[in-house]
């Protein structure tokens, strides 16, 4: 029943609290790229890979009362904070499915990173078919406003290698 | 004169019910329209299964692609030309990307993509960059031109103004399909003053913004979009047809994995079943091919595949009840057990369909760097997000946008010739007794 919703609930269960919609988007995208079974369709948008399907599914889970969404005003922007409710936990328990241990470790690791860094990592993964030099050029084109340094880009490549140990 | 600037001796026009005329003067555009990959779009309906609800909705992806091209042509030739913020060298690229933006769509693509893990956007890229007639035409412009067109469609092109024209929250794609879908479904929503919107669009930095004076026209566009989603795109009968279509594909795939012997070999599906679809396999698919198989499968031995195909072909669709997963998920688990007792596989005959399963979206203000919102250009030169300026848009943006329905075959449940007691229990839980 509602398998994609259940998978997302498992992701929230594994991650604990997730701060920021952008972070959530990138965490699920990266996990999907690592072959974890998420089926949300992603497209490239100005801020990197983005899934409208994921946005709507999370909204559904909030409306069902399975997730909480807290809106916080930051200087110049609004940030959202997500967590699982008791009803959500009961729903997940009723499904009798366990979270894959690797997925749990992977999501917890991703959740410790900044959304800026995950935006870079997900962009690198989005263009993974390109040669490294062309990929770096592409990052500078599509992410010109973020002004990622060579050091950050190298760190993203290393981090992806680290993430592959989870998949 | 180079190929990229070559004009036809006489302008060609296509009669169009939405834009009245579609004007083609560029040789490149004319040649692209003539390619086999573009002509294939004639055989793919724009609205998939919606024709089973609104019988007029038989229009094709080719109609829509020409419409998007025409809107972009008007913008770049009549509105943006000569403006210092717009680079007129991007004209041909914008026109080609508009014309080809949906090139990779397959038959009933939403269901196909879900079941066979395909991505029409990846196929759009493959058609533009691969060994195709489209690629040959684009390469005549310049060696790097196919890649530029592919980048615009993938939203990874350097000049974001070009991307915004074709794909943003107020873009040529949506402006065409809202009007076209309204026209062909026959509904009275979906209309807005596009001429006014085009006149107030302005290229600015890396986006396309709307002059503040055009806010009410944009409000109308957002309202149309909202109405069309609820009245046409989310229509429960269309969703029922989509549910059955998806289940047919699932069943055929499952049977293939079980080495089931199809009475008529599903030649066109084999690579999809095996997960190794080539571009050439993909291009052979269109809705006439798919409907042919569905018709053949109406006589298959497998009772589930046969039943689902008969339902789809003869519009004997599933009925639905409203479903609240937060309160009723235990009820659903109970129903699954009862369906099994009644001899109905719940995997195929009891389906929850959620709004997030549908490929349409509402306007989002783009908080926390989601999608880029619609920006109004105030007389002071300041930019303001639309919902902060418009009470109407603000009211719609805050509305609940989610919905779940539970689909089931009512005729089977009402049939008391077998499993009478179990079916009575099912009817009671569904609230149809």
XYZ file of C-alpha atoms in Angstrom:
600
model
C 0.000 0.000 0.000
C 1.320 3.430 -0.969
C 4.804 1.984 -1.301
C 6.471 5.237 -2.275
C 4.992 7.002 0.744
C 6.182 4.198 2.985
C 9.714 4.454 1.583
C 9.781 8.148 2.342
C 8.543 7.540 5.860
C 11.387 5.068 6.254
C 13.776 7.787 5.116
C 12.419 10.180 7.754
C 12.590 7.442 10.374
C 16.218 6.775 9.470
C 17.243 10.433 9.260
C 15.468 11.846 12.286
C 14.821 15.551 11.784
C 15.620 17.069 8.385
C 16.112 20.811 8.244
C 15.418 22.417 4.904
C 13.471 21.467 1.806
C 16.551 21.782 -0.336
C 18.428 19.391 1.910
C 15.575 16.891 1.814
C 15.414 17.071 -1.985
C 19.134 16.482 -2.358
C 19.284 13.680 0.252
C 16.646 11.623 -1.536
C 18.171 12.346 -4.944
C 21.618 11.222 -3.810
C 20.194 8.086 -2.168
C 18.304 7.336 -5.378
C 21.473 7.769 -7.429
C 23.140 5.280 -5.088
C 20.439 2.784 -6.170
C 18.309 2.928 -3.050
C 14.686 2.291 -4.044
C 13.218 5.792 -4.335
C 11.050 6.362 -7.389
C 10.499 10.112 -7.267
C 11.160 11.645 -10.662
C 13.788 14.385 -10.693
C 14.510 17.150 -13.184
C 17.293 19.678 -13.202
C 16.222 23.084 -11.916
C 18.149 26.225 -11.130
C 19.129 24.847 -7.737
C 20.059 21.385 -8.965
C 18.029 18.177 -9.191
C 14.503 18.776 -7.927
C 11.466 16.508 -7.710
C 7.968 17.972 -7.757
C 6.732 14.455 -7.010
C 8.764 14.415 -3.800
C 7.504 17.869 -2.812
C 3.910 16.779 -3.282
C 4.407 13.422 -1.546
C 5.898 15.150 1.492
C 2.972 17.576 1.453
C 0.632 14.571 1.420
C 2.441 13.006 4.369
C 2.157 16.298 6.262
C -1.566 16.546 5.454
C -2.043 12.966 6.659
C -0.485 13.990 9.966
C 2.446 11.578 9.561
C 5.058 14.326 9.295
C 5.355 17.714 10.938
C 6.482 20.704 8.935
C 7.636 23.725 10.888
C 8.164 26.985 9.042
C 10.970 29.158 10.383
C 11.798 32.673 9.265
C 15.504 33.144 8.649
C 17.158 36.344 7.525
C 15.835 36.843 4.008
C 14.285 33.414 3.536
C 11.999 30.773 5.031
C 13.245 27.408 6.192
C 11.231 24.234 6.809
C 11.932 21.603 9.438
C 10.547 18.078 9.079
C 10.044 15.326 11.634
C 7.923 12.236 12.092
C 4.812 12.237 14.308
C 3.507 9.449 16.556
C 0.800 8.775 13.962
C 3.521 8.482 11.335
C 5.408 6.029 13.494
C 2.247 3.973 13.996
C 1.618 3.966 10.244
C 5.155 2.825 9.551
C 4.932 0.104 12.213
C 1.711 -1.172 10.659
C 3.474 -1.672 7.316
C 5.838 -4.238 8.865
C 8.794 -3.260 6.700
C 12.245 -2.611 8.100
C 14.620 0.099 6.967
C 17.654 -1.172 5.065
C 20.641 -0.761 7.361
C 22.781 0.714 4.573
C 20.096 3.245 3.732
C 19.864 4.328 7.351
C 23.632 4.869 7.578
C 23.697 6.660 4.236
C 20.870 9.065 5.099
C 22.312 9.810 8.539
C 25.626 10.666 6.914
C 23.951 12.874 4.312
C 21.947 14.634 7.027
C 25.147 15.814 8.692
C 26.196 17.708 5.544
C 25.174 21.265 4.632
C 22.521 21.801 1.966
C 25.031 23.864 -0.046
C 27.415 20.898 -0.142
C 24.615 18.430 -0.953
C 23.546 20.728 -3.793
C 27.049 20.368 -5.208
C 27.188 16.601 -4.639
C 23.815 16.069 -6.313
C 24.879 18.230 -9.251
C 28.072 16.203 -9.679
C 25.969 13.033 -9.632
C 23.518 14.530 -12.133
C 26.329 15.038 -14.633
C 28.245 11.873 -13.758
C 28.198 10.753 -17.408
C 30.616 13.562 -18.322
C 34.415 13.406 -18.148
C 35.698 15.048 -14.984
C 37.023 18.160 -16.728
C 33.774 18.678 -18.643
C 31.822 18.024 -15.464
C 33.715 20.694 -13.544
C 33.104 23.147 -16.412
C 29.409 22.272 -16.305
C 29.246 22.931 -12.559
C 30.727 26.375 -13.107
C 28.108 27.039 -15.798
C 24.981 25.797 -14.026
C 26.081 26.817 -10.535
C 27.803 30.076 -11.348
C 26.019 31.905 -8.532
C 27.180 29.415 -5.900
C 30.834 30.035 -6.784
C 32.034 26.586 -5.729
C 35.796 26.413 -5.216
C 38.058 23.721 -6.679
C 38.541 22.430 -3.153
C 34.809 22.023 -2.604
C 34.433 20.245 -5.924
C 37.256 17.836 -5.072
C 35.638 17.242 -1.708
C 32.360 16.409 -3.445
C 34.077 13.806 -5.630
C 35.723 12.240 -2.551
C 32.455 12.269 -0.663
C 30.704 10.440 -3.502
C 33.358 7.711 -3.301
C 32.688 7.498 0.425
C 28.926 7.260 -0.177
C 29.396 4.364 -2.573
C 30.472 2.226 0.372
C 26.835 2.373 1.554
C 25.278 1.121 -1.660
C 23.253 32.999 -46.332
C 23.972 30.088 -43.984
C 21.603 27.252 -43.145
C 20.896 28.809 -39.727
C 19.610 32.033 -41.286
C 18.045 30.533 -44.406
C 14.408 31.487 -44.899
C 11.789 29.653 -46.915
C 10.833 31.296 -50.202
C 7.317 31.714 -48.859
C 6.173 31.570 -45.256
C 4.389 28.321 -44.380
C 1.363 28.464 -42.107
C -0.482 25.762 -40.206
C -4.082 26.399 -39.211
C -4.324 25.963 -35.460
C -7.444 26.074 -33.272
C -5.619 27.766 -30.371
C -3.266 30.263 -32.019
C -5.207 30.539 -35.327
C -2.003 30.264 -37.372
C 1.441 28.849 -36.741
C 4.014 30.640 -38.872
C 7.173 29.001 -40.169
C 9.746 30.951 -42.117
C 13.016 29.365 -40.962
C 14.316 26.513 -43.106
C 15.693 24.721 -40.015
C 12.261 24.655 -38.355
C 10.582 23.441 -41.516
C 13.136 20.643 -41.881
C 12.749 19.604 -38.217
C 8.976 19.357 -38.595
C 9.523 16.961 -41.497
C 11.691 14.504 -39.570
C 10.349 11.067 -38.705
C 11.013 11.580 -34.984
C 8.896 14.745 -34.938
C 6.138 13.213 -37.078
C 5.969 10.324 -34.599
C 4.453 12.793 -32.115
C 1.274 12.781 -34.233
C 0.651 9.288 -32.903
C 0.956 10.198 -29.233
C -1.927 11.935 -27.507
C -1.086 15.002 -25.465
C -3.372 13.987 -22.608
C -2.920 10.219 -22.541
C -6.046 8.542 -21.156
C -8.049 11.776 -20.744
C -9.957 11.013 -23.979
C -11.840 8.361 -21.993
C -13.313 11.154 -19.853
C -13.419 14.089 -22.276
C -14.009 12.546 -25.695
C -12.580 15.533 -27.536
C -9.150 15.172 -25.947
C -7.597 13.387 -28.905
C -5.031 16.089 -29.707
C -1.440 15.031 -30.166
C 1.947 16.012 -28.829
C 2.713 17.306 -32.305
C -0.117 19.863 -32.036
C 1.230 21.023 -28.687
C 4.857 21.168 -29.840
C 3.913 23.396 -32.761
C 1.925 25.568 -30.336
C 4.876 26.029 -27.981
C 7.059 26.892 -30.959
C 4.555 29.536 -32.099
C 4.413 31.169 -28.651
C 8.207 31.355 -28.478
C 8.334 32.712 -32.013
C 6.021 35.537 -31.023
C 8.033 36.307 -27.909
C 11.444 36.381 -29.572
C 10.309 38.098 -32.773
C 7.670 40.498 -31.481
C 8.408 41.163 -27.800
C 12.091 40.540 -27.033
C 13.700 41.526 -30.360
C 15.727 44.692 -29.934
C 15.697 44.663 -26.138
C 19.206 45.124 -24.733
C 18.713 42.385 -22.122
C 17.958 39.784 -24.806
C 20.560 38.212 -27.069
C 18.913 37.813 -30.467
C 21.583 35.227 -31.372
C 19.605 32.854 -29.157
C 16.541 33.122 -31.411
C 16.982 29.959 -33.461
C 18.074 27.957 -30.436
C 14.941 29.032 -28.552
C 12.698 28.094 -31.482
C 14.297 24.665 -31.939
C 14.194 23.864 -28.221
C 10.525 24.886 -28.094
C 9.633 22.700 -31.047
C 11.554 19.684 -29.756
C 10.972 19.932 -25.993
C 8.601 16.928 -25.867
C 10.307 14.834 -28.532
C 11.107 11.939 -26.185
C 7.559 11.376 -24.971
C 6.358 7.864 -25.562
C 2.828 6.473 -25.694
C 1.014 6.992 -22.383
C 4.410 8.038 -21.116
C 3.528 8.586 -17.484
C 2.431 4.958 -16.983
C 5.210 3.549 -19.153
C 7.856 5.459 -17.260
C 6.551 4.228 -13.920
C 6.332 0.573 -14.884
C 9.435 0.223 -17.039
C 11.597 2.783 -15.253
C 12.029 4.915 -18.364
C 12.570 8.647 -18.620
C 11.164 10.563 -21.578
C 13.592 13.404 -20.928
C 16.524 11.043 -21.369
C 14.994 9.917 -24.667
C 14.572 13.544 -25.767
C 18.301 13.973 -25.208
C 19.058 10.705 -27.002
C 16.980 11.670 -30.044
C 18.596 15.099 -30.299
C 22.142 13.806 -29.816
C 21.873 10.353 -31.408
C 21.767 9.036 -34.951
C 18.445 10.499 -35.981
C 17.005 12.747 -38.665
C 16.536 15.463 -36.056
C 20.222 15.337 -35.167
C 21.194 15.606 -38.852
C 19.121 18.770 -39.278
C 20.515 20.367 -36.103
C 24.107 19.439 -36.977
C 23.736 21.308 -40.276
C 23.407 24.491 -38.203
C 26.697 23.764 -36.398
C 28.445 20.826 -34.783
C 27.642 22.021 -31.273
C 24.050 23.057 -32.001
C 22.414 19.697 -31.073
C 24.142 19.826 -27.687
C 22.932 23.403 -27.125
C 19.332 22.426 -27.914
C 19.637 19.414 -25.610
C 21.053 21.617 -22.840
C 18.191 24.117 -23.071
C 15.626 21.317 -22.816
C 17.542 19.710 -19.925
C 17.648 23.154 -18.227
C 21.428 23.100 -18.042
C 22.175 25.714 -20.722
C 24.282 28.714 -19.798
C 21.717 31.377 -20.737
C 18.916 30.862 -18.245
C 16.614 33.316 -19.992
C 16.277 30.826 -22.824
C 15.474 28.043 -20.369
C 12.907 30.230 -18.585
C 11.040 30.891 -21.816
C 10.451 27.192 -22.389
C 10.425 25.830 -18.885
C 9.509 27.865 -15.823
C 6.386 28.534 -13.811
C 5.063 30.789 -16.553
C 6.432 29.381 -19.767
C 5.395 28.731 -23.335
C 4.867 25.037 -22.573
C 2.207 25.688 -19.934
C 0.639 28.595 -21.797
C 0.063 26.332 -24.781
C -1.114 23.190 -23.034
C -3.571 24.965 -20.730
C -5.320 26.600 -23.660
C -5.046 23.610 -25.974
C -6.256 21.118 -23.377
C -9.169 23.421 -22.503
C -10.091 23.703 -26.193
C -9.995 19.981 -26.913
C -11.638 18.830 -23.681
C -14.329 21.433 -24.210
C -14.165 22.813 -20.675
C -14.667 26.479 -20.010
C -11.631 26.866 -17.718
C -8.096 27.238 -19.021
C -8.629 30.556 -20.757
C -6.506 33.578 -19.997
C -5.238 36.602 -21.871
C -2.033 35.216 -23.347
C -1.541 38.198 -25.657
C -1.419 40.447 -22.611
C 1.048 38.180 -20.794
C 3.343 38.040 -23.818
C 3.309 41.826 -24.036
C 4.400 42.273 -20.419
C 7.136 39.616 -20.378
C 10.616 41.071 -20.002
C 14.056 39.441 -20.153
C 15.975 40.471 -17.051
C 19.305 39.111 -15.808
C 18.973 35.324 -15.798
C 15.181 35.088 -15.943
C 12.027 36.298 -17.623
C 9.894 38.563 -15.424
C 6.441 40.112 -15.733
C 5.809 43.830 -15.650
C 3.697 44.706 -12.628
C 0.948 46.081 -14.840
C 0.395 42.574 -16.154
C -0.275 41.052 -12.736
C -3.997 40.528 -13.300
C -3.399 38.652 -16.537
C -0.980 36.395 -14.656
C -3.531 35.907 -11.873
C -5.932 34.676 -14.533
C -3.279 32.280 -15.830
C -2.675 30.901 -12.308
C -6.422 30.514 -11.753
C -6.763 28.688 -15.079
C -3.952 26.395 -14.109
C -5.591 25.695 -10.753
C -8.987 24.975 -12.304
C -7.576 22.788 -15.052
C -5.686 20.659 -12.542
C -8.728 19.878 -10.474
C -11.285 19.695 -13.277
C -9.293 17.996 -16.049
C -5.879 16.666 -15.073
C -6.924 15.214 -11.694
C -10.289 13.989 -12.962
C -11.114 10.747 -11.110
C -12.280 8.918 -14.251
C -9.062 9.722 -16.094
C -7.149 8.537 -13.045
C -9.141 5.294 -13.099
C -8.129 4.722 -16.735
C -4.524 5.490 -15.830
C -4.685 3.006 -12.938
C -5.920 0.243 -15.256
C -3.368 1.108 -17.944
C -0.559 0.936 -15.401
C -1.829 -2.397 -14.124
C -1.979 -3.831 -17.671
C 1.679 -2.961 -18.148
C 2.570 -4.389 -14.728
C 0.712 -7.602 -15.498
C 2.317 -8.031 -18.925
C 5.739 -7.459 -17.373
C 5.049 -9.878 -14.539
C 3.840 -12.562 -16.946
C 6.912 -12.098 -19.094
C 9.134 -12.539 -16.009
C 7.288 -15.783 -15.282
C 8.034 -17.009 -18.833
C 4.324 -16.937 -19.637
C 3.556 -17.915 -23.211
C 1.687 -15.007 -24.829
C -0.664 -16.163 -27.583
C 0.665 -13.258 -29.613
C 4.311 -12.447 -28.928
C 4.597 -8.870 -27.571
C 7.501 -8.059 -29.880
C 7.454 -4.313 -29.246
C 7.537 -4.814 -25.460
C 10.354 -7.350 -25.223
C 13.207 -4.908 -24.655
C 11.119 -3.082 -22.043
C 10.415 -6.305 -20.202
C 14.150 -7.015 -20.199
C 15.097 -3.450 -19.278
C 17.376 -2.885 -22.280
C 15.388 -0.492 -24.468
C 17.389 1.046 -27.299
C 16.537 4.345 -28.946
C 15.395 2.507 -32.068
C 13.099 0.232 -29.996
C 11.668 3.295 -28.295
C 11.005 5.171 -31.512
C 8.937 2.270 -32.837
C 6.459 2.721 -30.009
C 3.386 4.843 -30.392
C -0.188 4.638 -29.180
C -1.463 2.764 -32.218
C 1.055 -0.009 -31.516
C 0.100 -0.160 -27.845
C -3.626 -0.220 -28.553
C -3.069 -3.054 -31.017
C -1.491 -5.187 -28.271
C -4.217 -4.297 -25.797
C -6.776 -5.459 -28.325
C -4.907 -8.729 -28.864
C -4.569 -9.255 -25.114
C -8.352 -9.038 -24.712
C -8.276 -12.700 -25.732
C -5.266 -13.824 -23.680
C -5.478 -16.889 -21.440
C -4.350 -14.988 -18.361
C -7.609 -13.831 -16.743
C -6.149 -10.702 -15.161
C -4.463 -9.373 -18.305
C -7.531 -10.229 -20.362
C -9.888 -8.518 -17.930
C -7.775 -5.376 -17.577
C -7.438 -4.983 -21.348
C -11.163 -5.452 -21.874
C -11.829 -2.837 -19.236
C -9.463 -0.340 -20.824
C -10.582 -0.890 -24.409
C -14.280 -0.833 -23.562
C -14.090 1.878 -20.917
C -15.365 -0.357 -18.152
C -13.264 1.456 -15.577
C -12.836 1.042 -11.838
C -15.041 3.012 -9.478
C -13.619 4.875 -6.537
C -14.255 6.007 -2.995
C -12.512 8.877 -1.264
C -9.706 7.543 0.898
C -7.987 9.138 3.862
C -4.755 7.179 4.432
C -4.201 8.751 7.847
C -7.427 7.295 9.261
C -8.119 4.376 6.954
C -4.864 2.548 6.326
C -5.929 -0.287 8.616
C -9.200 -0.522 6.713
C -7.196 -0.873 3.529
C -5.182 -3.720 5.012
C -8.443 -5.435 5.925
C -9.780 -4.906 2.414
C -6.645 -6.432 0.925
C -7.283 -9.607 2.915
C -10.933 -9.713 1.889
C -10.094 -9.168 -1.785
C -7.789 -12.166 -1.645
C -10.579 -14.231 -0.065
C -12.892 -13.099 -2.838
C -10.400 -14.325 -5.430
C -9.324 -10.833 -6.520
C -5.619 -10.030 -6.480
C -5.442 -6.705 -4.559
C -2.231 -5.849 -6.389
C -4.381 -5.381 -9.507
C -7.872 -4.768 -8.188
C -7.482 -2.485 -5.177
C -5.432 0.590 -5.885
C -4.767 3.788 -3.935
C -4.122 6.681 -6.299
C -2.640 9.877 -4.862
C -2.308 13.344 -6.339
C 1.469 12.888 -6.204
C 1.113 10.024 -8.692
C 0.082 12.532 -11.362
C 2.459 14.457 -13.585
C 1.036 17.942 -12.967
C 1.951 20.686 -10.576
C 0.532 23.798 -8.970
C 2.156 27.182 -8.755
C 4.715 27.287 -5.944
C 6.186 30.512 -4.577
C 9.578 28.794 -4.558
C 10.417 29.289 -0.926
C 13.767 27.951 0.179
C 15.136 27.690 -3.309
C 12.737 25.218 -4.812
C 11.653 26.212 -8.267
C 12.141 29.772 -9.446
C 8.895 31.660 -8.779
C 7.134 34.160 -11.014
C 8.649 37.573 -10.355
C 6.859 40.858 -10.935
C 8.900 43.833 -12.010
C 7.684 46.812 -9.982
C 7.848 50.377 -11.373
C 10.731 51.008 -8.948
C 12.757 48.279 -10.652
C 12.394 45.990 -7.636
C 11.383 42.345 -8.147
C 8.589 40.857 -6.016
C 7.400 37.238 -5.930
C 3.877 36.981 -7.338
C 2.039 35.591 -4.287
C 3.426 38.430 -2.111
C 1.800 40.952 -4.382
C -1.391 39.161 -5.370
C -3.996 38.155 -2.756
C -5.637 35.791 -5.250
C -2.442 33.875 -5.933
C -1.550 33.898 -2.251
C -4.941 32.323 -1.434
C -4.499 29.575 -4.033
C -0.879 28.893 -3.092
C -1.898 28.121 0.470
C -4.660 25.678 -0.496
C -4.513 22.004 0.245
C -3.365 20.292 -2.931
C -3.456 16.634 -2.020
C -6.069 14.013 -2.662
C -6.276 10.193 -2.451
C -8.780 7.816 -3.978
C -9.276 4.089 -3.655
C -10.113 2.354 -6.947
C -11.811 -1.025 -7.274
C -13.900 -3.003 -9.831
C -17.436 -2.355 -8.618
C -18.957 -4.868 -11.040
C -16.937 -7.710 -9.484
C -17.829 -6.627 -5.984
C -21.533 -6.439 -6.816
C -21.501 -9.835 -8.526
C -23.078 -12.183 -6.015
C -22.696 -15.343 -8.067
C -19.691 -16.331 -5.933
C -18.099 -15.459 -2.561
C -21.260 -13.699 -1.549
C -20.483 -13.201 2.144
C -16.965 -11.842 1.552
C -18.184 -9.442 -1.091
C -20.875 -8.193 1.254
C -18.166 -7.441 3.831
C -16.148 -5.613 1.172
C -19.160 -3.536 0.180
C -19.799 -2.625 3.792
C -16.224 -1.440 4.324
C -16.245 0.503 1.069
C -19.568 2.068 2.062
C -21.386 0.941 -1.086
C -23.781 -1.577 0.505
